[in-house]
Amino acid sequence: MINILNQVWIYARYRPSPQVSTPPSQDVYESVMRMSQMVVQQTWDRESVVLQLPHIQTDMLRHFRTRRRNITTVEEFVAMKNADRRSLVRAISDEDYLDVMAVCSSFPHVTISTETQVMDDDDRHKVTAGSMVTVTVTLERVGLLEKYKVDQESLLGSGTVSLEEEDDPVINHNNTVVENVGAGEKGKSQRPSWEKNKKKKKGKGGGGKVVRRRVGKKGREGKEKEETEHEEPEEPMEEKSGSVSEEEGGERESEGEVEGGGKGEDEEEEEWQSLQETMKIQQQKKKELGVNKESHPVHAPFFPEVKQEGWWLYIADKRRKEIVVLPQRVQGLKSELTQDLQFQAPEKPCVLRYTVILTSDSYLNLQFSTELKIDVSQRVEVKGRSQWAELEQEEEEEEAFEETESEGDFSDLSDSDS
């Protein structure tokens, strides 16, 4: 949708017609960007952005807005004192609080710095009327806990397990944060609804109850299948299948056969593997095209795959709600990244007051900006051709020398003929 808006913007700007009178405004672009954020986070833009954090419920928001405080963003939540922050979410447990802070550490804060120059001129930092202006934008990304220097050891007070003492927070393939709370205790991850009914893959041994289904020979079609359920220690599945075949005296163990003519587990396994191979090929093509650049995984528990941070970088005139430089896709922002934005200066001297904007495609209402002021001076007109005088004089001397040489050659030829 952003690409379509860019095409309409170019068509309206450079090829005016009755069908497209004015280019899309800044509000239209930002509405499409907010739509991307809502799809990734599965929430409305009217909802509080604090609900993007895990374990934060709607009924807790009444504590975020009181006479004493007005917390509306995740950054304001992290900037609070640890005691006030813990008291604000006192309804959740310490384990859930560690999950919240682990996700806050992955939330980005980007600092934008700019440098304006004109590449082709001798004085690059002087912008003249009608010149092509290049704005070099440098983006520096840090996590919120790093920005505000939150002491992770004192998150739960003395005598409790801190984030540094635990294993580093891990975001698994379902984009859920996995924490190990306490020594020797496994951290539990909240599985999305689409993962609860997924069948486990075969071939992985393990202790516990093993259900075996024995199917008789062809002559015993009328008999019911017997199921045995017993405890077995951990051992490879190949050895188990071998021992069972010996006990049954040649009877086959066909776990893939299902009554009613439905698909067996083997067929489902083959379909699942072919689907995985197809997805790997598609992801590889995306990587080759530079579309899927890794940066930082986004906390999006309802998104069907791992979502990397993506941004739109553009220049706008906020007073007129106009786009000056079309939004460019920025990916691969791990810690620092540089991007060039170009536009043509007006034909008359003036002072430009623009805004460089960086908008997230994943986090709700997350946007960073910086003001850009450019003094456009009068273009210096070059009078006469004095700067080319020496070059022209040299060319004239070379031409005169070539003419004298050619005349001398013709005179020699005439003397020889005589």
C-alpha positions as a printed NumPy array, in Angstrom:
array([[  0.   ,   0.   ,   0.   ],
       [  2.909,   2.346,   0.676],
       [  4.323,   1.553,  -2.775],
       [  0.948,   2.333,  -4.368],
       [  0.812,   5.666,  -2.532],
       [  4.331,   6.44 ,  -3.772],
       [  3.255,   5.849,  -7.361],
       [  0.198,   8.074,  -6.935],
       [  2.403,  10.747,  -5.32 ],
       [  4.858,  10.708,  -8.247],
       [  2.055,  10.767, -10.804],
       [  0.344,  13.733,  -9.117],
       [  3.583,  15.612,  -8.555],
       [  5.214,  15.293, -11.965],
       [  2.328,  14.381, -14.271],
       [ -0.643,  16.493, -13.188],
       [ -3.984,  15.409, -14.552],
       [ -7.688,  15.855, -13.684],
       [ -7.784,  12.354, -12.157],
       [ -4.991,  13.084,  -9.638],
       [ -5.049,  16.7  ,  -8.565],
       [ -3.032,  16.566,  -5.329],
       [ -0.524,  13.994,  -4.038],
       [ -1.381,  11.895,  -0.949],
       [ -0.931,  13.83 ,   2.278],
       [  1.152,  12.905,   5.291],
       [ -1.972,  11.784,   7.183],
       [ -2.781,   9.203,   4.507],
       [  0.723,   7.723,   4.699],
       [  0.689,   7.561,   8.482],
       [ -2.725,   5.887,   8.487],
       [ -1.373,   3.063,   6.328],
       [  1.658,   2.74 ,   8.61 ],
       [ -0.589,   2.488,  11.668],
       [ -2.525,  -0.249,   9.91 ],
       [  0.681,  -2.291,   9.628],
       [  1.299,  -1.812,  13.356],
       [ -2.225,  -2.949,  14.223],
       [ -1.893,  -6.087,  12.089],
       [  1.399,  -7.099,  13.737],
       [  0.239,  -6.432,  17.306],
       [ -3.388,  -7.516,  16.721],
       [ -4.877,  -4.498,  18.432],
       [ -6.513,  -1.187,  17.576],
       [ -4.599,   2.065,  17.486],
       [ -7.052,   3.548,  19.986],
       [ -5.897,   1.058,  22.617],
       [ -3.098,   1.904,  25.039],
       [  0.374,   1.041,  23.756],
       [  1.207,  -0.37 ,  27.201],
       [ -1.003,  -3.367,  26.356],
       [  1.751,  -4.531,  23.998],
       [  3.637,  -5.699,  27.093],
       [  2.92 ,  -9.224,  28.363],
       [  0.71 ,  -9.785,  31.443],
       [ -0.633,  -6.208,  31.331],
       [ -4.428,  -6.259,  31.341],
       [ -6.955,  -3.543,  30.576],
       [ -8.128,  -3.293,  34.196],
       [ -4.578,  -2.327,  35.254],
       [ -4.586,   0.808,  33.098],
       [ -6.51 ,   2.773,  35.697],
       [ -3.324,   2.873,  37.781],
       [ -1.325,   4.291,  34.857],
       [ -3.42 ,   7.462,  34.666],
       [ -4.021,   9.133,  37.998],
       [ -3.534,  12.559,  39.497],
       [  0.054,  11.719,  40.345],
       [  1.091,  10.146,  37.05 ],
       [  0.101,   9.797,  33.408],
       [  1.919,   6.866,  31.811],
       [  0.949,   6.572,  28.136],
       [  4.012,   4.939,  26.505],
       [  6.336,   2.033,  27.219],
       [  9.274,   4.444,  27.429],
       [  7.583,   6.438,  30.207],
       [  6.933,   3.17 ,  32.017],
       [ 10.625,   2.186,  31.874],
       [ 11.755,   5.694,  32.877],
       [ 10.   ,   5.362,  36.275],
       [ 11.799,   4.416,  39.454],
       [ 11.89 ,   0.685,  40.015],
       [  9.843,   0.849,  43.22 ],
       [  7.127,   2.948,  41.575],
       [  7.156,   0.722,  38.494],
       [  6.785,  -2.464,  40.535],
       [  4.006,  -0.88 ,  42.591],
       [  2.216,   0.105,  39.4  ],
       [  1.981,  -3.544,  38.3  ],
       [  1.691,  -5.058,  41.768],
       [ -1.177,  -7.264,  40.58 ],
       [  1.236,  -9.546,  38.684],
       [  3.78 , -11.934,  40.146],
       [  7.544, -11.449,  40.258],
       [  8.012, -13.95 ,  37.459],
       [  5.575, -12.036,  35.239],
       [  7.274,  -8.777,  36.169],
       [ 10.587, -10.165,  34.927],
       [  8.853, -11.081,  31.66 ],
       [  7.581,  -7.516,  31.331],
       [ 11.034,  -6.027,  31.879],
       [ 12.64 ,  -8.511,  29.481],
       [ 10.268,  -7.351,  26.742],
       [ 10.924,  -3.712,  27.684],
       [ 14.637,  -4.324,  27.144],
       [ 13.885,  -5.284,  23.518],
       [ 11.8  ,  -2.169,  22.861],
       [ 13.82 ,   0.224,  20.661],
       [ 14.808,   3.828,  21.153],
       [ 16.318,   5.447,  18.047],
       [ 18.332,   8.671,  17.948],
       [ 18.308,  10.52 ,  14.618],
       [ 21.131,  12.82 ,  13.479],
       [ 21.29 ,  14.555,  10.097],
       [ 23.861,  16.221,   7.844],
       [ 22.849,  18.348,   4.859],
       [ 25.098,  18.809,   1.844],
       [ 25.162,  19.363,  -1.915],
       [ 27.408,  16.768,  -3.514],
       [ 28.304,  18.469,  -6.814],
       [ 29.202,  21.937,  -5.485],
       [ 32.582,  23.075,  -4.208],
       [ 30.952,  24.299,  -0.994],
       [ 28.97 ,  21.199,  -0.071],
       [ 27.383,  22.645,   3.038],
       [ 25.895,  25.637,   1.191],
       [ 22.465,  24.976,  -0.292],
       [ 21.56 ,  27.165,  -3.246],
       [ 18.239,  27.557,  -5.055],
       [ 17.446,  24.688,  -7.401],
       [ 20.285,  22.456,  -6.186],
       [ 19.945,  18.754,  -5.33 ],
       [ 20.062,  18.438,  -1.542],
       [ 21.339,  15.235,   0.078],
       [ 20.358,  14.623,   3.702],
       [ 22.531,  11.938,   5.314],
       [ 20.529,  10.416,   8.172],
       [ 22.318,   8.419,  10.879],
       [ 20.169,   6.136,  13.044],
       [ 21.424,   4.819,  16.397],
       [ 19.34 ,   2.178,  18.164],
       [ 19.461,   1.104,  21.831],
       [ 17.109,  -0.796,  24.108],
       [ 15.015,   1.076,  26.657],
       [ 16.715,  -0.51 ,  29.684],
       [ 20.097,   0.439,  28.25 ],
       [ 18.964,   3.993,  27.535],
       [ 17.666,   4.63 ,  31.044],
       [ 20.395,   2.513,  32.681],
       [ 17.966,   0.363,  34.604],
       [ 19.768,  -1.706,  37.222],
       [ 18.565,  -5.22 ,  36.484],
       [ 19.956,  -6.597,  39.755],
       [ 17.538,  -4.47 ,  41.779],
       [ 14.394,  -5.222,  39.782],
       [ 12.986,  -7.456,  42.524],
       [ 15.029,  -6.114,  45.417],
       [ 17.727,  -7.901,  47.413],
       [ 17.682, -11.651,  47.761],
       [ 15.796, -12.299,  44.531],
       [ 16.901, -13.547,  41.17 ],
       [ 17.759, -10.796,  38.694],
       [ 17.792, -10.883,  34.924],
       [ 21.588, -11.031,  34.853],
       [ 21.729, -14.038,  37.203],
       [ 19.255, -15.886,  35.014],
       [ 19.782, -17.002,  31.492],
       [ 19.443, -14.297,  28.887],
       [ 15.823, -13.799,  27.772],
       [ 15.126, -15.881,  24.696],
       [ 12.477, -15.166,  22.094],
       [ 11.531, -18.474,  20.526],
       [ 10.041, -19.127,  17.11 ],
       [  6.599, -18.182,  18.454],
       [  7.871, -14.762,  19.587],
       [  7.18 , -15.57 ,  23.261],
       [  9.734, -14.749,  25.928],
       [ 11.194, -17.758,  27.711],
       [ 12.65 , -17.068,  31.161],
       [ 14.325, -19.408,  33.655],
       [ 13.178, -18.249,  37.049],
       [ 15.144, -19.683,  39.942],
       [ 17.94 , -22.233,  39.894],
       [ 17.009, -25.592,  38.443],
       [ 13.484, -24.49 ,  37.486],
       [ 12.453, -24.471,  33.856],
       [ 10.899, -21.328,  32.455],
       [  7.501, -21.841,  30.925],
       [  6.474, -20.09 ,  27.739],
       [  2.953, -19.086,  26.864],
       [  2.102, -20.969,  23.709],
       [ -0.209, -19.296,  21.225],
       [ -3.565, -20.842,  20.511],
       [ -2.482, -22.193,  17.131],
       [  0.338, -24.243,  18.764],
       [ -1.774, -26.026,  21.37 ],
       [ -3.296, -28.617,  19.054],
       [ -0.202, -29.244,  16.907],
       [  0.911, -32.862,  16.904],
       [  4.338, -33.733,  18.143],
       [  6.795, -35.026,  15.593],
       [  7.737, -38.698,  15.605],
       [ 11.215, -40.039,  16.056],
       [ 12.062, -38.313,  19.33 ],
       [ 12.434, -40.757,  22.205],
       [ 11.539, -39.925,  25.771],
       [ 10.231, -41.318,  29.001],
       [  6.592, -41.484,  29.934],
       [  3.626, -43.397,  28.631],
       [  3.917, -44.916,  25.188],
       [  0.787, -46.043,  23.382],
       [  1.244, -48.927,  20.948],
       [ -1.356, -50.156,  18.489],
       [ -0.976, -53.646,  17.086],
       [ -2.734, -54.607,  13.899],
       [ -3.302, -58.29 ,  13.164],
       [ -2.675, -60.083,   9.897],
       [ -5.002, -59.839,   6.899],
       [ -6.982, -62.846,   8.004],
       [ -7.9  , -61.144,  11.294],
       [ -9.768, -58.156,   9.876],
       [-12.78 , -58.811,  12.067],
       [-10.89 , -58.665,  15.313],
       [-10.517, -55.445,  17.249],
       [ -7.169, -53.753,  17.584],
       [ -5.436, -54.101,  20.912],
       [ -3.837, -51.18 ,  22.683],
       [ -1.258, -51.598,  25.372],
       [ -0.16 , -48.787,  27.621],
       [  2.87 , -49.21 ,  29.857],
       [  5.839, -47.343,  31.255],
       [  9.177, -47.624,  29.445],
       [ 12.596, -46.054,  30.083],
       [ 14.271, -43.783,  27.562],
       [ 15.653, -45.707,  24.609],
       [ 15.827, -45.185,  20.852],
       [ 12.654, -45.824,  18.899],
       [ 14.458, -48.218,  16.552],
       [ 15.302, -50.587,  19.394],
       [ 11.725, -50.455,  20.679],
       [ 10.245, -51.274,  17.303],
       [ 12.708, -54.14 ,  16.875],
       [ 11.809, -55.734,  20.218],
       [  8.116, -55.42 ,  19.542],
       [  8.447, -57.128,  16.169],
       [ 10.208, -60.088,  17.789],
       [  7.512, -60.483,  20.432],
       [  4.718, -60.334,  17.893],
       [  6.408, -63.005,  15.759],
       [  6.487, -61.126,  12.489],
       [  3.367, -58.985,  12.962],
       [  3.725, -55.53 ,  11.476],
       [  3.436, -52.338,  13.477],
       [  1.674, -49.819,  11.286],
       [  1.046, -46.677,  13.258],
       [  0.227, -44.728,  10.126],
       [ -2.911, -46.716,   9.307],
       [ -6.103, -45.069,  10.472],
       [ -9.587, -46.504,  10.264],
       [-12.059, -44.724,   8.02 ],
       [ -9.717, -44.099,   5.075],
       [ -8.253, -40.86 ,   6.527],
       [ -4.665, -39.659,   6.168],
       [ -2.111, -41.434,   8.28 ],
       [  0.509, -39.781,  10.444],
       [  3.19 , -40.599,   7.878],
       [  1.313, -38.711,   5.177],
       [  0.737, -35.764,   7.479],
       [  4.433, -35.793,   8.363],
       [  5.393, -35.741,   4.682],
       [  3.039, -32.823,   3.998],
       [  4.457, -30.947,   6.986],
       [  8.039, -31.48 ,   5.806],
       [  7.204, -30.39 ,   2.242],
       [  5.565, -27.251,   3.648],
       [  8.654, -26.515,   5.736],
       [ 10.894, -26.948,   2.695],
       [  8.707, -24.563,   0.682],
       [  8.865, -21.942,   3.444],
       [ 12.645, -22.289,   3.641],
       [ 12.963, -21.729,  -0.103],
       [ 10.758, -18.629,   0.098],
       [ 12.73 , -17.214,   3.022],
       [ 15.979, -17.852,   1.171],
       [ 14.669, -15.947,  -1.843],
       [ 13.679, -13.056,   0.42 ],
       [ 17.145, -12.974,   1.933],
       [ 18.763, -12.96 ,  -1.5  ],
       [ 16.588, -10.032,  -2.54 ],
       [ 17.454,  -8.147,   0.634],
       [ 13.836,  -8.109,   1.845],
       [ 14.266, -10.134,   5.02 ],
       [ 17.219,  -8.482,   6.744],
       [ 17.726,  -9.474,  10.338],
       [ 17.752,  -6.745,  12.961],
       [ 15.892,  -7.437,  16.234],
       [ 12.919,  -9.772,  16.753],
       [  9.674,  -8.   ,  17.568],
       [  7.565,  -9.015,  20.561],
       [  4.428,  -9.997,  18.639],
       [  2.879, -13.117,  20.236],
       [ -0.034, -13.187,  17.765],
       [  2.073, -12.899,  14.615],
       [  2.407, -16.26 ,  12.787],
       [  6.199, -16.067,  12.295],
       [  9.259, -14.286,  13.65 ],
       [  8.912, -10.595,  12.797],
       [ 12.046,  -8.492,  12.402],
       [ 11.996,  -4.771,  13.132],
       [ 11.267,  -2.647,  10.088],
       [ 11.002,   1.107,   9.63 ],
       [  9.906,   3.799,   7.207],
       [ 12.182,   6.815,   6.861],
       [ 10.94 ,   9.967,   5.148],
       [ 10.93 ,  13.779,   5.237],
       [  7.706,  15.74 ,   5.659],
       [  6.474,  19.298,   6.004],
       [  4.295,  19.07 ,   9.106],
       [  2.768,  22.519,   8.717],
       [  1.422,  21.708,   5.273],
       [  0.991,  17.966,   5.914],
       [  3.018,  17.228,   2.787],
       [  5.54 ,  14.517,   1.993],
       [  8.864,  15.939,   0.778],
       [ 10.839,  12.684,   0.387],
       [  8.932,   9.462,  -0.202],
       [  9.114,   6.857,   2.602],
       [ 12.032,   4.476,   2.206],
       [ 12.12 ,   1.008,   3.726],
       [ 14.784,   0.638,   6.399],
       [ 15.747,  -2.854,   7.589],
       [ 18.766,  -4.331,   9.301],
       [ 18.978,  -1.61 ,  11.972],
       [ 20.871,  -3.443,  14.716],
       [ 22.833,  -0.656,  16.379],
       [ 23.669,   1.989,  13.75 ],
       [ 22.694,   2.612,  10.144],
       [ 23.151,   5.449,   7.618],
       [ 20.667,   6.357,   4.888],
       [ 20.682,   9.143,   2.253],
       [ 17.545,  11.114,   1.371],
       [ 17.527,  13.483,  -1.621],
       [ 15.225,  16.254,  -2.803],
       [ 15.488,  19.382,  -4.942],
       [ 15.619,  22.773,  -3.269],
       [ 13.086,  25.46 ,  -4.302],
       [ 13.961,  27.825,  -7.138],
       [ 13.836,  30.852,  -4.841],
       [ 15.817,  31.619,  -1.651],
       [ 13.961,  30.655,   1.515],
       [ 14.224,  28.858,   4.848],
       [ 12.994,  25.27 ,   4.838],
       [ 11.647,  23.765,   8.052],
       [ 11.134,  20.076,   7.519],
       [ 10.948,  17.022,   9.797],
       [ 12.843,  13.753,   9.383],
       [ 10.517,  10.976,  10.59 ],
       [ 11.205,   7.327,  11.385],
       [  8.076,   5.189,  11.876],
       [  7.974,   1.575,  13.049],
       [  6.03 ,  -1.037,  11.099],
       [  5.582,  -3.299,  14.152],
       [  5.127,  -1.383,  17.404],
       [  1.978,   0.633,  17.943],
       [  2.345,   4.428,  17.631],
       [  6.144,   4.207,  17.771],
       [  7.706,   7.114,  15.894],
       [ 10.917,   9.142,  16.193],
       [ 11.612,  12.467,  14.536],
       [ 14.019,  15.395,  14.398],
       [ 13.698,  18.894,  12.994],
       [ 15.567,  19.849,   9.826],
       [ 16.27 ,  23.529,   9.052],
       [ 17.868,  24.452,   5.721],
       [ 18.779,  27.969,   4.554],
       [ 18.452,  28.127,   0.778],
       [ 20.596,  30.976,  -0.604],
       [ 20.564,  32.723,  -3.957],
       [ 22.183,  30.888,  -6.807],
       [ 25.452,  32.535,  -7.936],
       [ 25.305,  33.363, -11.627],
       [ 28.622,  33.021, -13.494],
       [ 29.197,  36.058, -15.743],
       [ 31.502,  35.794, -18.75 ],
       [ 33.853,  32.957, -19.529],
       [ 36.979,  34.146, -17.766],
       [ 37.47 ,  30.795, -16.037],
       [ 37.866,  29.138, -19.444],
       [ 40.244,  31.743, -20.886],
       [ 43.42 ,  29.787, -20.244],
       [ 41.97 ,  26.577, -21.638],
       [ 40.711,  28.334, -24.785],
       [ 44.079,  30.019, -25.302],
       [ 45.848,  26.665, -25.1  ],
       [ 43.431,  25.148, -27.606],
       [ 43.973,  28.051, -30.043],
       [ 47.748,  27.683, -29.803],
       [ 47.499,  23.944, -30.489],
       [ 45.302,  24.555, -33.542],
       [ 47.694,  27.208, -34.913],
       [ 50.656,  24.864, -34.418],
       [ 48.869,  22.04 , -36.269],
       [ 48.027,  24.392, -39.168],
       [ 51.673,  25.528, -39.552],
       [ 52.846,  21.913, -39.558],
       [ 50.342,  20.965, -42.239],
       [ 51.383,  23.96 , -44.41 ],
       [ 55.04 ,  22.947, -44.088],
       [ 54.212,  19.423, -45.246],
       [ 52.425,  20.699, -48.365],
       [ 55.367,  22.994, -49.243],
       [ 57.778,  20.032, -49.077],
       [ 55.586,  18.04 , -51.414],
       [ 55.437,  20.893, -53.988],
       [ 59.297,  21.248, -53.999],
       [ 59.762,  17.514, -54.607],
       [ 57.295,  17.578, -57.542],
       [ 59.16 ,  20.428, -59.178]])
